[in-house]
């Protein structure tokens, strides 16, 4: 699908990766319907990019905001479901409300948006849905149970949806970023990675989103080869992979990340 003149609904547009995705889509000639809770950040994006940016403030933990958003957005040719909470840490340390918030933002809202937006796309004979998962949606690690539940869930949903839409002109992509430096929920956690663990940038994720829409890709990883291979290995041998990860210090790393992200529950 060519992005020029398409209307793209982008959730999480105020975040580290969302801002990069908004810029990349805009640069390809799309109109970006940018949504998040922080109005001042969305206004800054609009001031920065000029025309072809529309902003919609919505809280994805609020079911009525989720229900109203597709209609407020008008025609949507492409959905990029990018908003998420980091949801890192041991499951037993979350309150029931924190668990609900993570499920609402990371999983329920993308499902609801897809349900509402797909019929109009199939009727028009064109459309694309992009779900931003994570390598934690392919391989679990200590302190990832809630986040991985949402990110594995997105992958399952997207693969199933893609099958439902196999005979239509509507494409579905899941994007799996690894550790992203410079901006976003990992960078802001202040976690120090061991020197052998590579990272990618928000712009790399944005490039992957653009490529996936333009080429109709089913899944795209955004991470160094070693991490991509690690995630593949984890899906065929999860027990052994977890054991190796623990030996390499995954428990300490996850604890540090959960501490740095505790304010975003
Ligand atoms: N950063 C990484 O290393 C990394 C790695 C793998 C995957 N990812 C995925 O990449 C995506 C973007 O992450 P990021 O790093 O850009 O995170 P971020 O900087 O924390 O941004 C999160 C975005 O989600 C929005 N959001 C959170 N709660 C919301 C709510 N209740 N209602 C509406 N919007 C809400 C935030 O907007 P407001 O606060 O303005 O509402 C913000 O725009 C996520 O799906 C994340 O899981 C990130």
PDB file of C-alpha atoms in Angstrom, residues 1-228:
ATOM      1  CA  UNK A   1       0.000   0.000   0.000  1.00  0.00           C
ATOM      2  CA  UNK A   2       1.267   3.499  -0.879  1.00  0.00           C
ATOM      3  CA  UNK A   3       1.151   5.779   2.157  1.00  0.00           C
ATOM      4  CA  UNK A   4       0.656   9.022   0.244  1.00  0.00           C
ATOM      5  CA  UNK A   5      -2.822  10.469   0.986  1.00  0.00           C
ATOM      6  CA  UNK A   6      -3.695   7.640   3.389  1.00  0.00           C
ATOM      7  CA  UNK A   7      -5.186   8.464   6.787  1.00  0.00           C
ATOM      8  CA  UNK A   8      -3.284   6.674   9.553  1.00  0.00           C
ATOM      9  CA  UNK A   9      -4.631   6.367  13.098  1.00  0.00           C
ATOM     10  CA  UNK A  10      -1.557   6.153  15.345  1.00  0.00           C
ATOM     11  CA  UNK A  11      -1.955   5.385  19.052  1.00  0.00           C
ATOM     12  CA  UNK A  12       0.796   6.219  21.523  1.00  0.00           C
ATOM     13  CA  UNK A  13       1.809   9.109  19.241  1.00  0.00           C
ATOM     14  CA  UNK A  14       3.241  11.104  22.165  1.00  0.00           C
ATOM     15  CA  UNK A  15       5.799   8.443  23.152  1.00  0.00           C
ATOM     16  CA  UNK A  16       9.420   7.904  22.166  1.00  0.00           C
ATOM     17  CA  UNK A  17       8.665   5.473  19.346  1.00  0.00           C
ATOM     18  CA  UNK A  18       5.266   6.975  18.478  1.00  0.00           C
ATOM     19  CA  UNK A  19       6.788  10.367  17.667  1.00  0.00           C
ATOM     20  CA  UNK A  20       9.290   8.710  15.313  1.00  0.00           C
ATOM     21  CA  UNK A  21       6.511   6.681  13.636  1.00  0.00           C
ATOM     22  CA  UNK A  22       4.414   9.849  13.209  1.00  0.00           C
ATOM     23  CA  UNK A  23       7.319  11.662  11.527  1.00  0.00           C
ATOM     24  CA  UNK A  24       8.094   8.729   9.211  1.00  0.00           C
ATOM     25  CA  UNK A  25       4.456   8.290   8.115  1.00  0.00           C
ATOM     26  CA  UNK A  26       4.098  12.039   7.599  1.00  0.00           C
ATOM     27  CA  UNK A  27       7.270  12.121   5.508  1.00  0.00           C
ATOM     28  CA  UNK A  28       5.694   9.499   3.173  1.00  0.00           C
ATOM     29  CA  UNK A  29       2.732  11.804   2.548  1.00  0.00           C
ATOM     30  CA  UNK A  30       0.228  10.256   4.962  1.00  0.00           C
ATOM     31  CA  UNK A  31      -2.154  12.199   7.190  1.00  0.00           C
ATOM     32  CA  UNK A  32      -1.406  11.217  10.782  1.00  0.00           C
ATOM     33  CA  UNK A  33      -4.290  11.052  13.244  1.00  0.00           C
ATOM     34  CA  UNK A  34      -2.199  11.171  16.397  1.00  0.00           C
ATOM     35  CA  UNK A  35      -3.738  10.009  19.638  1.00  0.00           C
ATOM     36  CA  UNK A  36      -2.567   9.734  23.271  1.00  0.00           C
ATOM     37  CA  UNK A  37      -3.471  11.304  26.640  1.00  0.00           C
ATOM     38  CA  UNK A  38      -0.887  14.129  26.704  1.00  0.00           C
ATOM     39  CA  UNK A  39      -2.435  16.879  24.617  1.00  0.00           C
ATOM     40  CA  UNK A  40       0.605  19.185  24.897  1.00  0.00           C
ATOM     41  CA  UNK A  41       2.893  16.579  23.293  1.00  0.00           C
ATOM     42  CA  UNK A  42       0.396  15.975  20.472  1.00  0.00           C
ATOM     43  CA  UNK A  43       0.132  19.743  19.943  1.00  0.00           C
ATOM     44  CA  UNK A  44       3.941  19.935  19.779  1.00  0.00           C
ATOM     45  CA  UNK A  45       3.955  17.222  17.093  1.00  0.00           C
ATOM     46  CA  UNK A  46       1.326  19.110  15.086  1.00  0.00           C
ATOM     47  CA  UNK A  47       3.278  22.377  15.424  1.00  0.00           C
ATOM     48  CA  UNK A  48       6.422  20.562  14.334  1.00  0.00           C
ATOM     49  CA  UNK A  49       5.001  18.777  11.266  1.00  0.00           C
ATOM     50  CA  UNK A  50       2.458  21.370  10.108  1.00  0.00           C
ATOM     51  CA  UNK A  51      -0.378  20.151   7.916  1.00  0.00           C
ATOM     52  CA  UNK A  52      -1.634  16.543   7.680  1.00  0.00           C
ATOM     53  CA  UNK A  53      -1.598  16.040  11.460  1.00  0.00           C
ATOM     54  CA  UNK A  54      -4.837  15.682  13.424  1.00  0.00           C
ATOM     55  CA  UNK A  55      -4.794  15.163  17.180  1.00  0.00           C
ATOM     56  CA  UNK A  56      -7.269  13.286  19.351  1.00  0.00           C
ATOM     57  CA  UNK A  57      -6.854  13.057  23.109  1.00  0.00           C
ATOM     58  CA  UNK A  58      -8.037   9.679  24.430  1.00  0.00           C
ATOM     59  CA  UNK A  59      -7.341   7.464  27.428  1.00  0.00           C
ATOM     60  CA  UNK A  60      -7.217   3.824  26.334  1.00  0.00           C
ATOM     61  CA  UNK A  61      -8.010   2.593  29.847  1.00  0.00           C
ATOM     62  CA  UNK A  62     -11.404   4.273  29.455  1.00  0.00           C
ATOM     63  CA  UNK A  63     -13.780   1.976  27.541  1.00  0.00           C
ATOM     64  CA  UNK A  64     -15.905   4.914  26.363  1.00  0.00           C
ATOM     65  CA  UNK A  65     -12.818   6.677  24.922  1.00  0.00           C
ATOM     66  CA  UNK A  66     -11.864   3.451  23.125  1.00  0.00           C
ATOM     67  CA  UNK A  67     -15.389   3.037  21.743  1.00  0.00           C
ATOM     68  CA  UNK A  68     -15.564   6.670  20.547  1.00  0.00           C
ATOM     69  CA  UNK A  69     -12.099   6.975  18.989  1.00  0.00           C
ATOM     70  CA  UNK A  70     -12.652   5.278  15.576  1.00  0.00           C
ATOM     71  CA  UNK A  71     -15.661   7.483  14.832  1.00  0.00           C
ATOM     72  CA  UNK A  72     -13.849  10.627  16.006  1.00  0.00           C
ATOM     73  CA  UNK A  73     -10.964   9.699  13.689  1.00  0.00           C
ATOM     74  CA  UNK A  74     -13.130   9.708  10.540  1.00  0.00           C
ATOM     75  CA  UNK A  75     -11.870   7.601   7.616  1.00  0.00           C
ATOM     76  CA  UNK A  76      -8.990   5.373   8.730  1.00  0.00           C
ATOM     77  CA  UNK A  77      -6.993   3.612   6.005  1.00  0.00           C
ATOM     78  CA  UNK A  78      -4.240   2.350   8.304  1.00  0.00           C
ATOM     79  CA  UNK A  79      -4.143   1.604  12.035  1.00  0.00           C
ATOM     80  CA  UNK A  80      -0.825   1.644  13.895  1.00  0.00           C
ATOM     81  CA  UNK A  81      -1.578   0.323  17.408  1.00  0.00           C
ATOM     82  CA  UNK A  82       1.545   1.447  19.228  1.00  0.00           C
ATOM     83  CA  UNK A  83       0.406   2.643  22.679  1.00  0.00           C
ATOM     84  CA  UNK A  84       1.487   0.527  25.632  1.00  0.00           C
ATOM     85  CA  UNK A  85       2.405   0.476  29.277  1.00  0.00           C
ATOM     86  CA  UNK A  86       5.730  -1.220  30.169  1.00  0.00           C
ATOM     87  CA  UNK A  87       4.022  -3.547  32.711  1.00  0.00           C
ATOM     88  CA  UNK A  88       7.402  -4.818  33.899  1.00  0.00           C
ATOM     89  CA  UNK A  89       7.982  -6.550  37.224  1.00  0.00           C
ATOM     90  CA  UNK A  90       6.744  -9.612  39.095  1.00  0.00           C
ATOM     91  CA  UNK A  91       3.031 -10.253  38.593  1.00  0.00           C
ATOM     92  CA  UNK A  92       2.440 -10.461  42.353  1.00  0.00           C
ATOM     93  CA  UNK A  93       3.682  -6.865  42.749  1.00  0.00           C
ATOM     94  CA  UNK A  94       0.877  -5.414  40.576  1.00  0.00           C
ATOM     95  CA  UNK A  95      -2.473  -4.266  41.945  1.00  0.00           C
ATOM     96  CA  UNK A  96      -5.571  -5.628  40.173  1.00  0.00           C
ATOM     97  CA  UNK A  97      -6.128  -2.120  38.724  1.00  0.00           C
ATOM     98  CA  UNK A  98      -2.580  -1.965  37.335  1.00  0.00           C
ATOM     99  CA  UNK A  99      -3.084  -5.346  35.651  1.00  0.00           C
ATOM    100  CA  UNK A 100      -6.339  -4.118  34.091  1.00  0.00           C
ATOM    101  CA  UNK A 101      -4.674  -0.934  32.826  1.00  0.00           C
ATOM    102  CA  UNK A 102      -1.897  -2.898  31.096  1.00  0.00           C
ATOM    103  CA  UNK A 103      -4.410  -5.285  29.504  1.00  0.00           C
ATOM    104  CA  UNK A 104      -6.650  -2.369  28.450  1.00  0.00           C
ATOM    105  CA  UNK A 105      -3.954  -0.263  26.785  1.00  0.00           C
ATOM    106  CA  UNK A 106      -1.722  -3.014  25.372  1.00  0.00           C
ATOM    107  CA  UNK A 107      -4.273  -5.594  24.240  1.00  0.00           C
ATOM    108  CA  UNK A 108      -7.968  -4.731  24.593  1.00  0.00           C
ATOM    109  CA  UNK A 109      -7.794  -1.378  22.796  1.00  0.00           C
ATOM    110  CA  UNK A 110      -5.965  -2.781  19.708  1.00  0.00           C
ATOM    111  CA  UNK A 111      -8.521  -5.621  19.506  1.00  0.00           C
ATOM    112  CA  UNK A 112     -11.460  -3.222  19.758  1.00  0.00           C
ATOM    113  CA  UNK A 113      -9.987  -0.862  17.144  1.00  0.00           C
ATOM    114  CA  UNK A 114      -9.379  -3.736  14.740  1.00  0.00           C
ATOM    115  CA  UNK A 115     -12.945  -4.994  15.200  1.00  0.00           C
ATOM    116  CA  UNK A 116     -14.412  -1.594  14.358  1.00  0.00           C
ATOM    117  CA  UNK A 117     -12.024  -0.533  11.586  1.00  0.00           C
ATOM    118  CA  UNK A 118     -11.735  -3.750   9.544  1.00  0.00           C
ATOM    119  CA  UNK A 119     -15.259  -3.783   7.992  1.00  0.00           C
ATOM    120  CA  UNK A 120     -14.815  -0.345   6.393  1.00  0.00           C
ATOM    121  CA  UNK A 121     -11.357  -1.351   5.123  1.00  0.00           C
ATOM    122  CA  UNK A 122     -12.623  -4.567   3.519  1.00  0.00           C
ATOM    123  CA  UNK A 123     -15.533  -2.644   1.984  1.00  0.00           C
ATOM    124  CA  UNK A 124     -13.119  -0.070   0.501  1.00  0.00           C
ATOM    125  CA  UNK A 125     -10.884  -2.905  -0.720  1.00  0.00           C
ATOM    126  CA  UNK A 126      -7.764  -1.510   0.962  1.00  0.00           C
ATOM    127  CA  UNK A 127      -6.296  -1.086   4.417  1.00  0.00           C
ATOM    128  CA  UNK A 128      -3.546  -2.135   6.791  1.00  0.00           C
ATOM    129  CA  UNK A 129      -3.272  -2.831  10.520  1.00  0.00           C
ATOM    130  CA  UNK A 130       0.070  -2.663  12.318  1.00  0.00           C
ATOM    131  CA  UNK A 131       0.443  -3.907  15.884  1.00  0.00           C
ATOM    132  CA  UNK A 132       3.571  -2.929  17.809  1.00  0.00           C
ATOM    133  CA  UNK A 133       4.455  -5.925  19.938  1.00  0.00           C
ATOM    134  CA  UNK A 134       7.974  -6.578  21.308  1.00  0.00           C
ATOM    135  CA  UNK A 135      10.514  -9.391  21.329  1.00  0.00           C
ATOM    136  CA  UNK A 136       8.857  -9.989  24.733  1.00  0.00           C
ATOM    137  CA  UNK A 137       5.938 -11.116  22.565  1.00  0.00           C
ATOM    138  CA  UNK A 138       8.083 -14.020  21.365  1.00  0.00           C
ATOM    139  CA  UNK A 139      10.302 -14.780  24.372  1.00  0.00           C
ATOM    140  CA  UNK A 140       9.493 -14.282  28.051  1.00  0.00           C
ATOM    141  CA  UNK A 141      12.016 -13.247  30.699  1.00  0.00           C
ATOM    142  CA  UNK A 142      11.933 -12.663  34.471  1.00  0.00           C
ATOM    143  CA  UNK A 143       9.485  -9.881  35.344  1.00  0.00           C
ATOM    144  CA  UNK A 144       7.804  -9.999  31.930  1.00  0.00           C
ATOM    145  CA  UNK A 145       4.690 -12.068  32.712  1.00  0.00           C
ATOM    146  CA  UNK A 146       2.152  -9.247  32.359  1.00  0.00           C
ATOM    147  CA  UNK A 147       3.909  -7.408  29.516  1.00  0.00           C
ATOM    148  CA  UNK A 148       4.537 -10.694  27.662  1.00  0.00           C
ATOM    149  CA  UNK A 149       0.891 -11.706  28.164  1.00  0.00           C
ATOM    150  CA  UNK A 150      -0.148  -8.583  26.277  1.00  0.00           C
ATOM    151  CA  UNK A 151       2.590  -8.772  23.640  1.00  0.00           C
ATOM    152  CA  UNK A 152       2.221 -12.535  22.923  1.00  0.00           C
ATOM    153  CA  UNK A 153      -1.521 -11.810  22.829  1.00  0.00           C
ATOM    154  CA  UNK A 154      -1.071  -9.155  20.163  1.00  0.00           C
ATOM    155  CA  UNK A 155       0.911 -11.584  18.022  1.00  0.00           C
ATOM    156  CA  UNK A 156      -1.770 -14.287  18.308  1.00  0.00           C
ATOM    157  CA  UNK A 157      -4.486 -11.791  17.509  1.00  0.00           C
ATOM    158  CA  UNK A 158      -2.638 -10.400  14.499  1.00  0.00           C
ATOM    159  CA  UNK A 159      -1.814 -13.827  13.040  1.00  0.00           C
ATOM    160  CA  UNK A 160      -5.436 -14.945  13.443  1.00  0.00           C
ATOM    161  CA  UNK A 161      -6.776 -11.708  12.010  1.00  0.00           C
ATOM    162  CA  UNK A 162      -4.418 -11.992   9.069  1.00  0.00           C
ATOM    163  CA  UNK A 163      -5.922 -15.408   8.300  1.00  0.00           C
ATOM    164  CA  UNK A 164      -9.459 -13.993   8.557  1.00  0.00           C
ATOM    165  CA  UNK A 165      -8.447 -11.309   6.052  1.00  0.00           C
ATOM    166  CA  UNK A 166      -6.432 -13.593   3.751  1.00  0.00           C
ATOM    167  CA  UNK A 167      -8.867 -13.194   0.854  1.00  0.00           C
ATOM    168  CA  UNK A 168      -9.136  -9.418   1.208  1.00  0.00           C
ATOM    169  CA  UNK A 169      -6.881  -6.489   0.328  1.00  0.00           C
ATOM    170  CA  UNK A 170      -6.389  -5.642   4.013  1.00  0.00           C
ATOM    171  CA  UNK A 171      -2.910  -6.385   5.386  1.00  0.00           C
ATOM    172  CA  UNK A 172      -1.849  -7.147   8.961  1.00  0.00           C
ATOM    173  CA  UNK A 173       1.634  -6.734  10.438  1.00  0.00           C
ATOM    174  CA  UNK A 174       3.136  -7.317  13.855  1.00  0.00           C
ATOM    175  CA  UNK A 175       6.357  -5.440  14.656  1.00  0.00           C
ATOM    176  CA  UNK A 176       8.702  -6.834  17.326  1.00  0.00           C
ATOM    177  CA  UNK A 177      11.242  -4.295  18.639  1.00  0.00           C
ATOM    178  CA  UNK A 178      14.055  -5.370  20.958  1.00  0.00           C
ATOM    179  CA  UNK A 179      15.757  -2.819  23.241  1.00  0.00           C
ATOM    180  CA  UNK A 180      15.279   0.681  21.782  1.00  0.00           C
ATOM    181  CA  UNK A 181      17.784   3.389  22.730  1.00  0.00           C
ATOM    182  CA  UNK A 182      17.513   7.230  22.792  1.00  0.00           C
ATOM    183  CA  UNK A 183      13.777   7.526  23.623  1.00  0.00           C
ATOM    184  CA  UNK A 184      10.837   5.453  24.785  1.00  0.00           C
ATOM    185  CA  UNK A 185       9.982   3.214  27.707  1.00  0.00           C
ATOM    186  CA  UNK A 186      13.262   1.293  27.813  1.00  0.00           C
ATOM    187  CA  UNK A 187      15.578   4.301  27.325  1.00  0.00           C
ATOM    188  CA  UNK A 188      13.645   6.260  29.964  1.00  0.00           C
ATOM    189  CA  UNK A 189      14.044   3.435  32.509  1.00  0.00           C
ATOM    190  CA  UNK A 190      17.773   4.260  32.737  1.00  0.00           C
ATOM    191  CA  UNK A 191      18.678   0.549  32.574  1.00  0.00           C
ATOM    192  CA  UNK A 192      22.317  -0.182  31.694  1.00  0.00           C
ATOM    193  CA  UNK A 193      22.665  -3.070  29.247  1.00  0.00           C
ATOM    194  CA  UNK A 194      25.697  -5.374  29.166  1.00  0.00           C
ATOM    195  CA  UNK A 195      28.031  -4.313  26.333  1.00  0.00           C
ATOM    196  CA  UNK A 196      27.221  -7.399  24.228  1.00  0.00           C
ATOM    197  CA  UNK A 197      23.483  -6.535  24.027  1.00  0.00           C
ATOM    198  CA  UNK A 198      22.730  -4.435  20.952  1.00  0.00           C
ATOM    199  CA  UNK A 199      19.979  -1.852  20.561  1.00  0.00           C
ATOM    200  CA  UNK A 200      18.025  -0.153  17.789  1.00  0.00           C
ATOM    201  CA  UNK A 201      16.551   3.369  17.521  1.00  0.00           C
ATOM    202  CA  UNK A 202      12.946   4.667  17.409  1.00  0.00           C
ATOM    203  CA  UNK A 203      13.638   5.597  13.765  1.00  0.00           C
ATOM    204  CA  UNK A 204      14.473   1.932  13.023  1.00  0.00           C
ATOM    205  CA  UNK A 205      11.048   0.934  14.396  1.00  0.00           C
ATOM    206  CA  UNK A 206       9.413   3.706  12.344  1.00  0.00           C
ATOM    207  CA  UNK A 207      11.196   2.464   9.177  1.00  0.00           C
ATOM    208  CA  UNK A 208       9.919  -1.053   9.904  1.00  0.00           C
ATOM    209  CA  UNK A 209       6.349   0.249  10.230  1.00  0.00           C
ATOM    210  CA  UNK A 210       6.570   2.109   6.915  1.00  0.00           C
ATOM    211  CA  UNK A 211       8.156  -0.896   5.169  1.00  0.00           C
ATOM    212  CA  UNK A 212       5.582  -3.299   6.555  1.00  0.00           C
ATOM    213  CA  UNK A 213       2.704  -1.190   5.212  1.00  0.00           C
ATOM    214  CA  UNK A 214       4.321  -0.519   1.835  1.00  0.00           C
ATOM    215  CA  UNK A 215       5.358  -4.143   1.278  1.00  0.00           C
ATOM    216  CA  UNK A 216       2.560  -5.932   3.139  1.00  0.00           C
ATOM    217  CA  UNK A 217       4.846  -7.810   5.552  1.00  0.00           C
ATOM    218  CA  UNK A 218       3.346 -10.181   8.127  1.00  0.00           C
ATOM    219  CA  UNK A 219       5.999  -9.844  10.853  1.00  0.00           C
ATOM    220  CA  UNK A 220       9.096  -7.661  11.293  1.00  0.00           C
ATOM    221  CA  UNK A 221      11.732  -7.843  14.052  1.00  0.00           C
ATOM    222  CA  UNK A 222      13.651  -4.667  14.913  1.00  0.00           C
ATOM    223  CA  UNK A 223      16.701  -5.930  16.787  1.00  0.00           C
ATOM    224  CA  UNK A 224      20.265  -7.129  16.196  1.00  0.00           C
ATOM    225  CA  UNK A 225      20.653 -10.623  14.691  1.00  0.00           C
ATOM    226  CA  UNK A 226      21.750 -12.176  18.019  1.00  0.00           C
ATOM    227  CA  UNK A 227      18.514 -11.068  19.717  1.00  0.00           C
ATOM    228  CA  UNK A 228      16.376 -12.154  16.797  1.00  0.00           C
TER     229      UNK A 228
END
